[in-house]
Tab-separated table of C-alpha atoms in Angstrom:
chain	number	residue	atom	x	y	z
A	1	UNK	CA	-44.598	4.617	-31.636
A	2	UNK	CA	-42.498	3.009	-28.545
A	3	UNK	CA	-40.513	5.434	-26.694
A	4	UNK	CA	-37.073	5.257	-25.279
A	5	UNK	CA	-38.340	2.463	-21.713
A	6	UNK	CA	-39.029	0.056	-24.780
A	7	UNK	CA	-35.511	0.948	-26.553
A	8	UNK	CA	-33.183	-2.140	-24.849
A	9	UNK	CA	-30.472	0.740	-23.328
A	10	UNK	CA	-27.866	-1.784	-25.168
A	11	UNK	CA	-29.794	-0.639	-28.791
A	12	UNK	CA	-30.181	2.929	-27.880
A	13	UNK	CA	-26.039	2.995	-27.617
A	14	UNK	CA	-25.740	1.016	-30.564
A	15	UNK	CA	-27.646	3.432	-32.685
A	16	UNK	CA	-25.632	6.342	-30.956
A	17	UNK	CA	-22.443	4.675	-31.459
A	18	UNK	CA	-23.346	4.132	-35.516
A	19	UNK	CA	-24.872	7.588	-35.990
A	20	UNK	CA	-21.696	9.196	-34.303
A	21	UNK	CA	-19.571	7.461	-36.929
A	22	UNK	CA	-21.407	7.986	-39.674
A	23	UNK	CA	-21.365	12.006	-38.504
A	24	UNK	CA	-17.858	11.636	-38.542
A	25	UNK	CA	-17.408	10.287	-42.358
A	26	UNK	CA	-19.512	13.678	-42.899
A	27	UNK	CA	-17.880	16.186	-41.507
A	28	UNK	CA	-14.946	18.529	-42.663
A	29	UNK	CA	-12.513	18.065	-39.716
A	30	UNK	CA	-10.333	20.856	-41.425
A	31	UNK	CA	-12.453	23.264	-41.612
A	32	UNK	CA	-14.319	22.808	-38.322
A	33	UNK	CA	-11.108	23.286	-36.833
A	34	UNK	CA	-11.333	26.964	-38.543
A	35	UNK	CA	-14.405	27.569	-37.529
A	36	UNK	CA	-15.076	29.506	-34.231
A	37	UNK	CA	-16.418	27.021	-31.117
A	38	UNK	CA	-20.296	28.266	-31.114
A	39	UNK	CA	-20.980	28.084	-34.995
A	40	UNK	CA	-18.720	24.881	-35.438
A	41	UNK	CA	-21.231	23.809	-32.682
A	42	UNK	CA	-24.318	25.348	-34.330
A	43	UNK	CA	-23.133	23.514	-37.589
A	44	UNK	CA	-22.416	20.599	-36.414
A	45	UNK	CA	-25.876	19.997	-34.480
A	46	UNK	CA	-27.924	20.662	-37.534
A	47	UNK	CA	-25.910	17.802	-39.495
A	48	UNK	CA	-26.724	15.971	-36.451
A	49	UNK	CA	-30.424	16.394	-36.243
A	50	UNK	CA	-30.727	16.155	-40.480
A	51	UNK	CA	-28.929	12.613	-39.841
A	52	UNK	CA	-31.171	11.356	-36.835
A	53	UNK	CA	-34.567	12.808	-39.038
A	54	UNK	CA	-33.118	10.379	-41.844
A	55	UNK	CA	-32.546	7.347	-40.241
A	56	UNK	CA	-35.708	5.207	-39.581
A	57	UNK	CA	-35.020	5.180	-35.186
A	58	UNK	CA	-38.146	4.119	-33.401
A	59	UNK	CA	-38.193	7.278	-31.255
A	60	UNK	CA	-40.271	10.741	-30.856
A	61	UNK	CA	-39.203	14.029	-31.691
A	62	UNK	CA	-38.163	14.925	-28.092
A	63	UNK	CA	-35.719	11.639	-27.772
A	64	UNK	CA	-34.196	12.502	-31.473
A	65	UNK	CA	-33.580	15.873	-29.849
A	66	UNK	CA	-31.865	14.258	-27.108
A	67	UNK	CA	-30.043	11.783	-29.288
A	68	UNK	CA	-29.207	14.937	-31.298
A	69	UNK	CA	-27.918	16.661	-28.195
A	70	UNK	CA	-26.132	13.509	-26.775
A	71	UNK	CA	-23.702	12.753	-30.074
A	72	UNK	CA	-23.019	17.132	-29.916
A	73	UNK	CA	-21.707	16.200	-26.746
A	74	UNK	CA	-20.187	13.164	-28.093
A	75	UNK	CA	-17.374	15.309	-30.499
A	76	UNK	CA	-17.524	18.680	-28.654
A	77	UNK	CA	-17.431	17.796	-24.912
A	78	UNK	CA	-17.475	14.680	-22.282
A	79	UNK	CA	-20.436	12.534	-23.933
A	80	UNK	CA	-22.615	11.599	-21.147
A	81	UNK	CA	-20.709	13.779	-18.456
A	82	UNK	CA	-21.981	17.245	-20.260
A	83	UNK	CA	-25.303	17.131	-18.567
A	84	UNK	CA	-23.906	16.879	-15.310
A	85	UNK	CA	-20.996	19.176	-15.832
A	86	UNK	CA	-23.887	22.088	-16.527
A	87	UNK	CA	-25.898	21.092	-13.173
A	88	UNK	CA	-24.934	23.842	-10.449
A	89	UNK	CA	-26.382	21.409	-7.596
A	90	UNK	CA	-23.644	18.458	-8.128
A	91	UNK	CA	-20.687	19.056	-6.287
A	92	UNK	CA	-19.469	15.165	-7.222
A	93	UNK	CA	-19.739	12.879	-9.734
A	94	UNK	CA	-18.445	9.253	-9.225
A	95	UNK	CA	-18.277	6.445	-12.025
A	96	UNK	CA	-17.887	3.723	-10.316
A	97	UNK	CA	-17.917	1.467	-13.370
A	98	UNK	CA	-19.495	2.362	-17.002
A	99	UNK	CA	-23.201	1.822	-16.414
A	100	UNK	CA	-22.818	3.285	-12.527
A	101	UNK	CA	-22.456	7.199	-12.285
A	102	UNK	CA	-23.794	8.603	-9.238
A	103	UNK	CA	-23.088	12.541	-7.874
A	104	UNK	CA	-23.412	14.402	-4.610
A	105	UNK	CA	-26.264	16.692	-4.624
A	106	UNK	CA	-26.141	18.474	-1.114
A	107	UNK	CA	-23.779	16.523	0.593
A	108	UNK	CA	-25.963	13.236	-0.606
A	109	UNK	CA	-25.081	10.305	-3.025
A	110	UNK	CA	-27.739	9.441	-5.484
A	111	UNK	CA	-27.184	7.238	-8.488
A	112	UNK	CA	-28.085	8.983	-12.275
A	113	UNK	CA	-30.095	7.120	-14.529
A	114	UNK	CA	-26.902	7.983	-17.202
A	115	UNK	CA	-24.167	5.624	-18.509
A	116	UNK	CA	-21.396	5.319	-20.906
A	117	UNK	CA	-21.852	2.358	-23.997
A	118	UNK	CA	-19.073	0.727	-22.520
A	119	UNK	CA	-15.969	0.725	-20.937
A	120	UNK	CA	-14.118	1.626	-23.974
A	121	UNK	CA	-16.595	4.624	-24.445
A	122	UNK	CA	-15.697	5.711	-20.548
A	123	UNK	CA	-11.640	5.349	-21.511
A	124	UNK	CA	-12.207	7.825	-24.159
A	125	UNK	CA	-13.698	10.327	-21.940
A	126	UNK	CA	-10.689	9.540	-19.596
A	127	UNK	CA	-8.119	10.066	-22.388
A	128	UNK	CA	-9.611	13.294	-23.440
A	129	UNK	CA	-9.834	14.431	-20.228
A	130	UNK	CA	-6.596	14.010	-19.324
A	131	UNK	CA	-4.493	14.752	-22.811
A	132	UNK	CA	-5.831	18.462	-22.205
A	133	UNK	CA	-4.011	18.835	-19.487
A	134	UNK	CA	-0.608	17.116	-20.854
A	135	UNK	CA	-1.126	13.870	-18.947
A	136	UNK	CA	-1.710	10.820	-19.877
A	137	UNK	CA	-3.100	7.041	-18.230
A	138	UNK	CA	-2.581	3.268	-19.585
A	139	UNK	CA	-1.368	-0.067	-18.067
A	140	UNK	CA	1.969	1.026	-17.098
A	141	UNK	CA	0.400	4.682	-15.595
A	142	UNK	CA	-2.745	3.416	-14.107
A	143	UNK	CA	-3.341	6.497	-11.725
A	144	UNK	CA	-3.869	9.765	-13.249
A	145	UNK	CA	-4.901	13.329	-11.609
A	146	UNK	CA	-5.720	15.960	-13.891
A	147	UNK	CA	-8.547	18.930	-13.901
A	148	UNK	CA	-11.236	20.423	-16.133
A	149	UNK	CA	-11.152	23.822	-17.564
A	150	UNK	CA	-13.629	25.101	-15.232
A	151	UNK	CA	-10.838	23.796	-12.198
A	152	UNK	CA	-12.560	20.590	-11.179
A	153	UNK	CA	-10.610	18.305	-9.733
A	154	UNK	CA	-10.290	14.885	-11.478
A	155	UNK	CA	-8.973	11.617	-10.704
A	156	UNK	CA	-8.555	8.471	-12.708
A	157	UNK	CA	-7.935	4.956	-11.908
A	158	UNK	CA	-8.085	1.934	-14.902
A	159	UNK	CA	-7.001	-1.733	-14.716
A	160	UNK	CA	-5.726	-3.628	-13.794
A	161	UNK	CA	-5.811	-1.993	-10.839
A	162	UNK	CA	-9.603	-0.821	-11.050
A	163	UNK	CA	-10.767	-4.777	-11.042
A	164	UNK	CA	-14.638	-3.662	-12.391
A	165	UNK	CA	-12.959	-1.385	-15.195
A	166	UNK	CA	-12.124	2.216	-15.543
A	167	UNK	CA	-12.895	4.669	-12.470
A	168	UNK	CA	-13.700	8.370	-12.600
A	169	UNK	CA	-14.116	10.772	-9.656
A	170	UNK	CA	-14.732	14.500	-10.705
A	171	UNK	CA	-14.851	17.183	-7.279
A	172	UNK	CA	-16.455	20.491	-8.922
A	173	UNK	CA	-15.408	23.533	-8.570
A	174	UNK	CA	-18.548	25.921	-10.033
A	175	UNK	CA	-17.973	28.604	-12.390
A	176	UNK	CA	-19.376	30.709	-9.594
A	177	UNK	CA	-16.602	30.345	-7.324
A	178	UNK	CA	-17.756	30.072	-3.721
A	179	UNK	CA	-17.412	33.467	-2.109
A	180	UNK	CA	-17.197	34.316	1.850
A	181	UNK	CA	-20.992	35.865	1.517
A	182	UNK	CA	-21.792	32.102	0.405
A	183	UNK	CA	-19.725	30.974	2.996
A	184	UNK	CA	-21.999	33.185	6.046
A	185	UNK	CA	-25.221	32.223	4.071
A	186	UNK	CA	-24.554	28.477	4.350
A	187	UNK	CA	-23.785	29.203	7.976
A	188	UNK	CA	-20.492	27.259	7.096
A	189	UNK	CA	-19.140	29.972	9.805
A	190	UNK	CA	-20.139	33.112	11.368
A	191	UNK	CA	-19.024	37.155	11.166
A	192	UNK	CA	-17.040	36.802	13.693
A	193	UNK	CA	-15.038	34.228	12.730
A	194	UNK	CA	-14.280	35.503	9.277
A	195	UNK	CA	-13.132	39.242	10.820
A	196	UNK	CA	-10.654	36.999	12.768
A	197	UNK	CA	-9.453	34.655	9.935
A	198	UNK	CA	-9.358	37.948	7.317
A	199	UNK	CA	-7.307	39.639	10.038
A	200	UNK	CA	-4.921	36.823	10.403
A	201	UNK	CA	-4.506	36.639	6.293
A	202	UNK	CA	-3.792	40.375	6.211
A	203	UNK	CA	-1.801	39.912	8.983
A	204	UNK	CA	0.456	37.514	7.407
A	205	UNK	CA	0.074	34.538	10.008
A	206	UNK	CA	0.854	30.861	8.677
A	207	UNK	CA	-2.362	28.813	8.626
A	208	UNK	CA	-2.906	25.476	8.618
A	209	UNK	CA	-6.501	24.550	7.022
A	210	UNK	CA	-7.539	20.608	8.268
A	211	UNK	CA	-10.288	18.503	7.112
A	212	UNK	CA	-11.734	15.122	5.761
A	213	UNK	CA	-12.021	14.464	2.237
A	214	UNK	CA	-14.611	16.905	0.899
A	215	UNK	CA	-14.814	18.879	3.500
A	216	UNK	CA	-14.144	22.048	1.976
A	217	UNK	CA	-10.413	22.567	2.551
A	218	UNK	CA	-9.672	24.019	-1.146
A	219	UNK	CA	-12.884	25.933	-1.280
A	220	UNK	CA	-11.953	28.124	2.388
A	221	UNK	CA	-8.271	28.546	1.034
A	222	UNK	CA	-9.611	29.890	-1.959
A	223	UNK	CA	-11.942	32.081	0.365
A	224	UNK	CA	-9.192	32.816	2.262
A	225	UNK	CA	-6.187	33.540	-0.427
A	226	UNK	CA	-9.092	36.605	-1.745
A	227	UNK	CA	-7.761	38.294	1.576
A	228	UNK	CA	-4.246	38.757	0.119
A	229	UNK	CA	-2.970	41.896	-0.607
A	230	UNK	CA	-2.914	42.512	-4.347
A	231	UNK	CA	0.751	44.119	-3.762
A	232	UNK	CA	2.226	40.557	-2.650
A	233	UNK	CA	3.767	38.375	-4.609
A	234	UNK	CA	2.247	34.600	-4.565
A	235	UNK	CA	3.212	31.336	-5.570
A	236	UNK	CA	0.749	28.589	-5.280
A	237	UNK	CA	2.170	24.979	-5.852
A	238	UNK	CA	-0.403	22.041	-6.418
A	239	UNK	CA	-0.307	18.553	-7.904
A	240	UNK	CA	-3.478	19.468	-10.178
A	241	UNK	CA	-4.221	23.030	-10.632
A	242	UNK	CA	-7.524	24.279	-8.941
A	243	UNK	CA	-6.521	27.061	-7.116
A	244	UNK	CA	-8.578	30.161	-8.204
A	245	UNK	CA	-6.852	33.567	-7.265
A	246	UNK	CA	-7.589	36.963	-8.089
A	247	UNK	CA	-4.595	38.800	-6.971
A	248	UNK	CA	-2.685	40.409	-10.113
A	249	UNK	CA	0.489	39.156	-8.873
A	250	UNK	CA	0.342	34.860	-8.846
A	251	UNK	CA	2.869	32.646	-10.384
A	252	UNK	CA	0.803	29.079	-10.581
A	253	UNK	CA	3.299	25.689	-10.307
A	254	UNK	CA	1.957	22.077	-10.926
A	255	UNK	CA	3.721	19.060	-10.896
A	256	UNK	CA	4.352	16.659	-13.625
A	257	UNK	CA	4.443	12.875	-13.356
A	258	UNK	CA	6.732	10.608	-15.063
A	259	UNK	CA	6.736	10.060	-18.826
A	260	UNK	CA	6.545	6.885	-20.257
A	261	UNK	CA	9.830	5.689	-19.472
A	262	UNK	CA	9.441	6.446	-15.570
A	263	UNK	CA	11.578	9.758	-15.943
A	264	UNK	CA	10.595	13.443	-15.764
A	265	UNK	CA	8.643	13.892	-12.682
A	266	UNK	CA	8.883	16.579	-11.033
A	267	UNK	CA	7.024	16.300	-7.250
A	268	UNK	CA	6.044	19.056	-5.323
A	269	UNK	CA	9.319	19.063	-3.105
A	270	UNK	CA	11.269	20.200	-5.693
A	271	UNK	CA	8.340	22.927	-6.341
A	272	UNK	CA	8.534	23.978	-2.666
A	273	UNK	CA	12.589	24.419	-3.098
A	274	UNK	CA	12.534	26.022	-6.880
A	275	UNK	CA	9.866	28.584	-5.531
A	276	UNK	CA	11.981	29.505	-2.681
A	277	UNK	CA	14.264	31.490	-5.410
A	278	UNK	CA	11.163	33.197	-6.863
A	279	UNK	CA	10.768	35.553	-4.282
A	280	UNK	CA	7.755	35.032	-3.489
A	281	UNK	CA	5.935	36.995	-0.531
A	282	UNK	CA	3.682	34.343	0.346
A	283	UNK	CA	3.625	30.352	-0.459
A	284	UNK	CA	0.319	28.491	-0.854
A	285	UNK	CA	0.236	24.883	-0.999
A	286	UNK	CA	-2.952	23.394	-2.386
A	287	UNK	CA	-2.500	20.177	0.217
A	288	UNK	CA	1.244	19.072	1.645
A	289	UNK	CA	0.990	15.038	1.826
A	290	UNK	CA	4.805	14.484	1.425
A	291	UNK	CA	8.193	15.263	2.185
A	292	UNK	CA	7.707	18.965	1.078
A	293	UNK	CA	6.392	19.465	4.320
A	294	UNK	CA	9.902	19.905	5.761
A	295	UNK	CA	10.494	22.334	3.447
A	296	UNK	CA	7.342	24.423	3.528
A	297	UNK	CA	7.958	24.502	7.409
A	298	UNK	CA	11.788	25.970	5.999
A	299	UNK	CA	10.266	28.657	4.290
A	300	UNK	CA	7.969	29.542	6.559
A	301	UNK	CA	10.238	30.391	8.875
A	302	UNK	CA	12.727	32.053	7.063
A	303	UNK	CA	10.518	34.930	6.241
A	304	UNK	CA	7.758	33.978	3.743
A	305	UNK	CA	4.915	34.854	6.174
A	306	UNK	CA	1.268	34.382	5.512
A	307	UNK	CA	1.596	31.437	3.718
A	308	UNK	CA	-1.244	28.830	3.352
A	309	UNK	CA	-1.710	24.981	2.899
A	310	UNK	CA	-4.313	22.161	3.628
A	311	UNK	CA	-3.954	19.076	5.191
A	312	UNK	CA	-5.897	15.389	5.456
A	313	UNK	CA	-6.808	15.069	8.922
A	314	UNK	CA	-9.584	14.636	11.522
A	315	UNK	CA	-8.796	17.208	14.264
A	316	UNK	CA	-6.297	19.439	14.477
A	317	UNK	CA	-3.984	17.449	17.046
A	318	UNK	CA	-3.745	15.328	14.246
A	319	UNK	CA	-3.055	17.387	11.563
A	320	UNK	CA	-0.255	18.762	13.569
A	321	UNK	CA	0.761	14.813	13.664
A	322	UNK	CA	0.374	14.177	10.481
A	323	UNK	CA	2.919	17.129	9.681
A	324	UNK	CA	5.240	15.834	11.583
A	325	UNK	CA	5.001	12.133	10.087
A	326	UNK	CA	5.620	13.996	6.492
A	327	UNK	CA	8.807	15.870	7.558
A	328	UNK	CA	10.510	12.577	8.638
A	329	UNK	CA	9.561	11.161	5.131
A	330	UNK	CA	12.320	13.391	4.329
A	331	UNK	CA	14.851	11.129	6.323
A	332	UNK	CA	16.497	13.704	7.434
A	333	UNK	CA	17.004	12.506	10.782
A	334	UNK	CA	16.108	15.406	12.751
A	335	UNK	CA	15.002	14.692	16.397
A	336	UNK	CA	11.289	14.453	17.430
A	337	UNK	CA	11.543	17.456	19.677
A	338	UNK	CA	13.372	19.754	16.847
A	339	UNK	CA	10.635	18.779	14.273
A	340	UNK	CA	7.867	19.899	16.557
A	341	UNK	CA	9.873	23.259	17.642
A	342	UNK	CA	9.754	24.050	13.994
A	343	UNK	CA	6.154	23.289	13.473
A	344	UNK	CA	5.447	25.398	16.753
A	345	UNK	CA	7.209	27.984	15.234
A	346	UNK	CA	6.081	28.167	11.789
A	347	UNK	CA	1.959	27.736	12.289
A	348	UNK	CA	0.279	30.249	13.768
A	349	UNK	CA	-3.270	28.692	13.729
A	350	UNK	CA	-5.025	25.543	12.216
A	351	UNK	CA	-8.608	25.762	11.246
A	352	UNK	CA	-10.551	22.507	11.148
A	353	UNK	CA	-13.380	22.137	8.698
A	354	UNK	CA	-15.867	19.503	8.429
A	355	UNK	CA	-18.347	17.804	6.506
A	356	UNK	CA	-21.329	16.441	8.874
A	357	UNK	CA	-23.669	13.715	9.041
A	358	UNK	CA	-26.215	15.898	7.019
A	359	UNK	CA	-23.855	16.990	4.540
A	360	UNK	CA	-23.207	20.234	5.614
A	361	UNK	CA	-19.648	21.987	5.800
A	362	UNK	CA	-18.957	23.650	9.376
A	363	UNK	CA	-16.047	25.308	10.699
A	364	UNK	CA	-15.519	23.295	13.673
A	365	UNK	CA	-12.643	24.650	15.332
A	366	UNK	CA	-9.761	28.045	14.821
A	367	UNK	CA	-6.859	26.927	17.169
A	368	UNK	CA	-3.651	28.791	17.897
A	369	UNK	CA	-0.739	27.279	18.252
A	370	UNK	CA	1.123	28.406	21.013
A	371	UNK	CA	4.548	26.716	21.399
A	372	UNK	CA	5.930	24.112	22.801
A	373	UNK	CA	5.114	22.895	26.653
A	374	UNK	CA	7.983	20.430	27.025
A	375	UNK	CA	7.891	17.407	24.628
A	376	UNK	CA	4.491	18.682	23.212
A	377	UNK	CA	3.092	21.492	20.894
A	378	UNK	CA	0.162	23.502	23.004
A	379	UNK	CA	-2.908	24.915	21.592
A	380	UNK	CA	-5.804	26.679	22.566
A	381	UNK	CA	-9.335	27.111	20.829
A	382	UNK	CA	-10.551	30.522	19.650
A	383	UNK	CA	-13.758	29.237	18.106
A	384	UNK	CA	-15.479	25.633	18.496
A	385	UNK	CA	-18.808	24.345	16.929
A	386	UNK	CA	-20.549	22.340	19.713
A	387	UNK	CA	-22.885	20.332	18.135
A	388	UNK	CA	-26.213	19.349	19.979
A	389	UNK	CA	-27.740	16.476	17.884
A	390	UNK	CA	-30.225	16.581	15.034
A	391	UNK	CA	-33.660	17.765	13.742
A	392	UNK	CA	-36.676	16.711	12.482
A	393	UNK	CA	-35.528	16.969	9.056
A	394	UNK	CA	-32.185	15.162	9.894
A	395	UNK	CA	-29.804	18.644	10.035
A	396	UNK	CA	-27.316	18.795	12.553
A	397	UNK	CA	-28.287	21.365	15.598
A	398	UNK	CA	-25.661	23.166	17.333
A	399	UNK	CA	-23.835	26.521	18.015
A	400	UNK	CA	-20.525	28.145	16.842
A	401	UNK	CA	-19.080	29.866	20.039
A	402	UNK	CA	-15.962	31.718	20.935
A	403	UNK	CA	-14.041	30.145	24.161
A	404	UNK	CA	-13.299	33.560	25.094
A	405	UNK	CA	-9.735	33.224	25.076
A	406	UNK	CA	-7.762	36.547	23.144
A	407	UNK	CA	-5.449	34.802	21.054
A	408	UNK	CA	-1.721	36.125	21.649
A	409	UNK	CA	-1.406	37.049	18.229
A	410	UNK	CA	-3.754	39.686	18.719
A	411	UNK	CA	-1.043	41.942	19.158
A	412	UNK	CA	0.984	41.307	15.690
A	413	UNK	CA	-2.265	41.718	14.316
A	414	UNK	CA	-2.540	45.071	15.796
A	415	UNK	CA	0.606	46.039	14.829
A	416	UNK	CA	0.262	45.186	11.236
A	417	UNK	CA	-3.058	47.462	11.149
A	418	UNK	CA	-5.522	44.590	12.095
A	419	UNK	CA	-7.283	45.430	15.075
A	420	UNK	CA	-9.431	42.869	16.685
A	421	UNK	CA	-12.791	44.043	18.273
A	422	UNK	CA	-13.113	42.771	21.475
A	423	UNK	CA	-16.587	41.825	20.830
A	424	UNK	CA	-15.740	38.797	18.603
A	425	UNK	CA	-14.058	36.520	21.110
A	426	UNK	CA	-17.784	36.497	23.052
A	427	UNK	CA	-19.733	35.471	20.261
A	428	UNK	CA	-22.177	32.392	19.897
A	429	UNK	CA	-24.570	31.806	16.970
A	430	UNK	CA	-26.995	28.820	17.185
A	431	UNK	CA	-27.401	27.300	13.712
């Protein structure tokens, strides 16, 4: 009997494609839609399996299971995405066209042997995807954002702007939320390092988290934001939803882009200001990339303390920059100097994360910010990870280490009931 290398991959959708449809003529929509998730599914699959047995496909019992499994997926789920979807290990998967899906296993690229029939088969996927969450994507909305119910980040990009056909980038986010004991395991940073940034949470100093794309910034908020007192009062604004916080008392905002006739969008400016009569105790941004920086920098120092964003950027002079490039996007006309008094003013610290050469996320740098010294904002390390080169096995080598410097903040922190050991500000870990 020939086995699914000797099935053309062009037949083996084909068949799919007709068996799908013909489960479809079959089945009682209606009542499916009564009938609870797991026995709809149970139900369904044996109708599946009894139609695959009777159709005369060239292929063993183990690929009719698959093919079985595969069309399941087909009505329930994300067709060929389910299998990765259920794989811990991928933090990324990328299709780059309809026959190219690769994911990130470990901070690595590697290209699946999976694929979608076509590209009209991967725009489905897309529009289901994206309906759930109340959004939508065609020729005059080529760009979409949405997430997954599990939080996974998901972006969208079709032609004509895609020129090779549809594009789909998913960032997980596991059901197994990434905790700060996962955090020390994967020597992503050290004891010491998390007493100090818990401190400053509980302490209610404005942070600043910086990093490359897919470095981590979402996941150490998220770490971070569990540090929250469950007595405050949070609102967390974000263009997709992915935050995941556990405190009884969050109010979640997302934006909305415009409806079909260009109208109705709501960006997260007009979040930052609406939330400002919400009286909220702390504000967390998933990532500031616009004009609401101004106004996050507003709130923050007008008495919502402790509040938390993410920013693109590659060190944390830059993210500081990049701040300041956002609040004149408000054209406001505020002077240089003024700008950078109020960002002085309102961050506290800025915590750099990276991704490195061996796909590893490191906590590369906690930096105060310490004013202004004439036209420029100071800062001072409290932790740096020196890096000394690589291994055998290609892993980067290096140490985290404390400068030694006692930030000036320690004091606030004492005062709010955070005391810093001494201890901390000496430590070095080789990794």
């Amino acid at each position: 009997m020939p086995n699914l290398q000797t099935f053309e991959r062009a037949e083996y959708q084909q068949v799919k494609a007709d068996l799908h449809r013909k489960i479809l003529d079959r089945l009682d929509l209606e009542k499916l839609g009564r009938t609870p998730n797991d026995a709809a599914r149970e139900e369904v699959l044996l109708l599946i399996r009894n139609t695959v047995n009777s159709e005369a496909v060239p292929l063993s019992f183990a690929e009719r299971e698959r093919l079985s499994r595969e069309i399941l997926d087909e009505i329930f789920g994300l067709g060929p995405l389910e299998p990765l979807l259920k794989d811990p290990s991928i933090s990324d998967i990328l299709v780059n066209r309809f026959d190219k899906v690769y994911v990130e296993r470990g901070g690595k690229l590697e290209r699946t042997g999976l694929s979608f029939k076509d590209n009209s088969h991967l725009m489905q996927i897309i529009d289901r995807i994206v309906s759930r969450v109340g959004r939508r994507v065609d020729e005059s909305s080529p760009m979409v954002d949405a997430r997954l119910g599990d939080g996974s980040r998901v972006n969208a990009i079709i032609p004509p702007l895609a020129i090779d056909g549809a594009c789909l980038s998913i960032r997980r986010f596991g059901r197994d939320p990434v905790t700060a004991r996962n955090m020390l395991e994967n020597k992503t940073l050290t004891e010491p390092m998390l007493e100090l940034l818990s401190s400053m949470v509980k302490g209610r100093l404005n942070l600043l988290i910086s990093g490359g794309t897919g470095a981590g910034k979402t996941t150490l908020l998220n770490v971070l934001s569990g540090y929250i007192p469950n007595t405050d009062r949070v609102v967390t604004i974000e263009d997709a939803a992915e935050l995941q916080l556990k405190q009884e008392h969050v109010v979640r905002l997302e934006t909305r882009p415009p409806n079909i006739e260009g109208k109705g969008a709501v960006r997260q400016r007009q979040l930052v200001i609406n939330s400002l009569r919400m009286r909220p105790d702390r504000i967390v941004v998933g990532e500031v990339r616009g004009e609401e920086a101004f106004d996050m920098l507003q709130a923050m120092n007008t008495g919502h303390e402790g509040s938390l964003t993410t920013v693109h950027a590659n060190s944390q002079r830059d993210a500081l920059a990049r701040i300041e490039n956002m609040v004149s996007m408000a054209n406001l006309n505020i002077p240089e100097r003024a700008v950078r008094h109020q960002i002085a003013s309102a961050m506290h610290a800025v915590i750099q994360i990276a991704r490195l050469s061996d796909g590893s996320r490191k906590l590369v740098a906690v930096s105060e910010v310490t004013g202004m010294e004439g036209e420029v904002i100071s800062m001072q390390d409290i932790f740096i990870f020196d890096r000394h080169g690589l291994d055998e096995a290609g892993k980067v080598r290096g140490a985290f280490r404390a400068t030694g410097i006692r930030p000036s903040f320690a004091d606030r922190l004492a005062t709010a009931g955070c005391r810093l050991r001494a201890a901390i500000f000496d430590s070095i870990m080789e990794v």
